[in-house]
C-alpha cells in the first residue's frame, strides 16, 4: 500500500466509526478495523478524525474584474485550499461575448493546469446567452462540465428573466444545473445613486445599497421560473433569512432547489461594515444582520441549505482602498478558501452542528449535486484518497501570517478555531502537514463531472 491511516475515527455524512484506511494509486482500496498489510507511509491517527477533503464549489481565482484581477492565482489559491483541507475546487470560467462554452473552459484549463496543487473543475459563467450557447449545453456535458452560472447583477454579465427562463428550460432538457447569483440590479442601482447623492459613501452603505429585500426579490423570481420549467436550480451565496424562506417553501413543495451559503455569512454580521477596515468585508451579496446569520445556521441544520462554499474572491488592501471615499469603487469579494472547512469543523467541535453535517455540506452534497460523487466527497472504497486528518483538540488562531494565499490581510484575522486539520492528502499524496504546504503546482487534475 502507498498509505495506511491507522486508529482514526472516520467521519462521513452519515456515519462515524473507528477503522483503518488503505490507499493505493490514489484510491482508497480498503477500510477495515485492522489493516495488517505493509504501507510505504503509515499515519497513526489515534485521537484524530479522518475526513473527506472539502470541495469548494464557488471560487474566483485569477478573476478579471473592474480593471484588476482577483488576488489569488490558481497556484496560490489551490495551495491555500490544500492547507485548509480542501482537495477540490470548482472555479468559474467566465465566457467572453462571442465565445463558446467549451472554448471558454479550454482557455481556463490552459491557465490552471501547470498551477493547480489540488483537483479542479469549472462552472461556465455565461455572459452571452445566445441560441448557439443554449445549443452547446450538450457539448459542455460531454466535456464534463454540466453546470452554468448566471448573474442577475453586474453590468457586463447580467442576464434578464427571459434569458434565465431559456437557460432553465434548456438545463431541464440536458440534465444540467443552473446556478444563479440572485439580487435585483434595479433596486441596487437606484439605492446606490440616492446614497451617493446624499454623500453616504462609507462601507456601511454597501450594505444599505443591497439589503435583505434586494436578494429576496431575486430569489423569489428565479425560484418561480425554476418551478414553471420544472428545472433544478442552485442559488449561490445565499445570505438572508427571507431568501432562505423562499428556498424552504420551494423545497417543501418538492422542487429541486439547492441553496449554498458561505462561511462569512455564517460567522459575521453587517456590523463589520462599521469598522475602520469595513471595506475589506465588501462582497456581494452584502453580509446581513444577526437575524439572517442565525437563520442560515437553522437552514443548514434542517437541510434547506445544501452546501457551504467560500465565494473566495479576494483583492489586496491597496485595491480595497480604491473605495475609501466611495463604496462603489471597492472591488467586491472576500477570502475564505483556507478557512471554510476549519471553520465548519470548528463549529462542529463546539456543537453548532455535527461533524457529519459539516462533511455533508462541505463535501458529500457538493459532489452529489455537481456530479463528481462518489469519486469525490466521501471516504469509501473506490473513492479518490482525498483525506484530511483532523485534530479536534488543536487550537488555531487565524492570521494573515499563517495563511497560504497571496493576500496581505484576512477577514478571518484572530478567529479562534477549536480543532484544525493536521494533514491533507490529495489522491494519496501529502499536500499539507502541520502548518506547511507540502504539495506542488501541476499535481491537480481536471475532474470531469456528470450529473446523470
Ligand atoms: O462579491 C463577490 N461575491 N464577488 C465575486 C463575484 C460574485 O458575485 O460571486
Ligand atoms: Zn455572485
Ligand atoms: Zn462568486
Short mmCIF file of C-alpha atoms and ligand atoms in Angstrom, two decimals, residues 58 60 92 149-151 153-154 180-183 236-237 284-285 311, ligand 2:
data_model
loop_
_atom_site.label_atom_id
_atom_site.label_comp_id
_atom_site.label_asym_id
_atom_site.label_seq_id
_atom_site.Cartn_x
_atom_site.Cartn_y
_atom_site.Cartn_z
CA UNK A 58 -17.53 28.54 -5.54
CA UNK A 60 -12.91 33.00 -8.31
CA UNK A 92 -15.74 29.94 -12.70
CA UNK A 149 -23.75 30.24 -13.63
CA UNK A 150 -25.97 33.18 -14.43
CA UNK A 151 -25.65 36.58 -12.80
CA UNK A 153 -26.48 41.54 -11.42
CA UNK A 154 -23.24 43.16 -12.71
CA UNK A 180 -27.72 31.85 -10.01
CA UNK A 181 -26.40 34.95 -8.27
CA UNK A 182 -29.75 36.30 -7.08
CA UNK A 183 -30.01 40.05 -6.45
CA UNK A 236 -25.18 30.60 -4.85
CA UNK A 237 -24.08 32.53 -1.76
CA UNK A 284 -22.00 40.80 -2.91
CA UNK A 285 -24.50 39.88 -1.66
CA UNK A 311 -17.02 32.61 -2.94
ZN1 LIG B 2 -22.08 36.10 -7.10
#
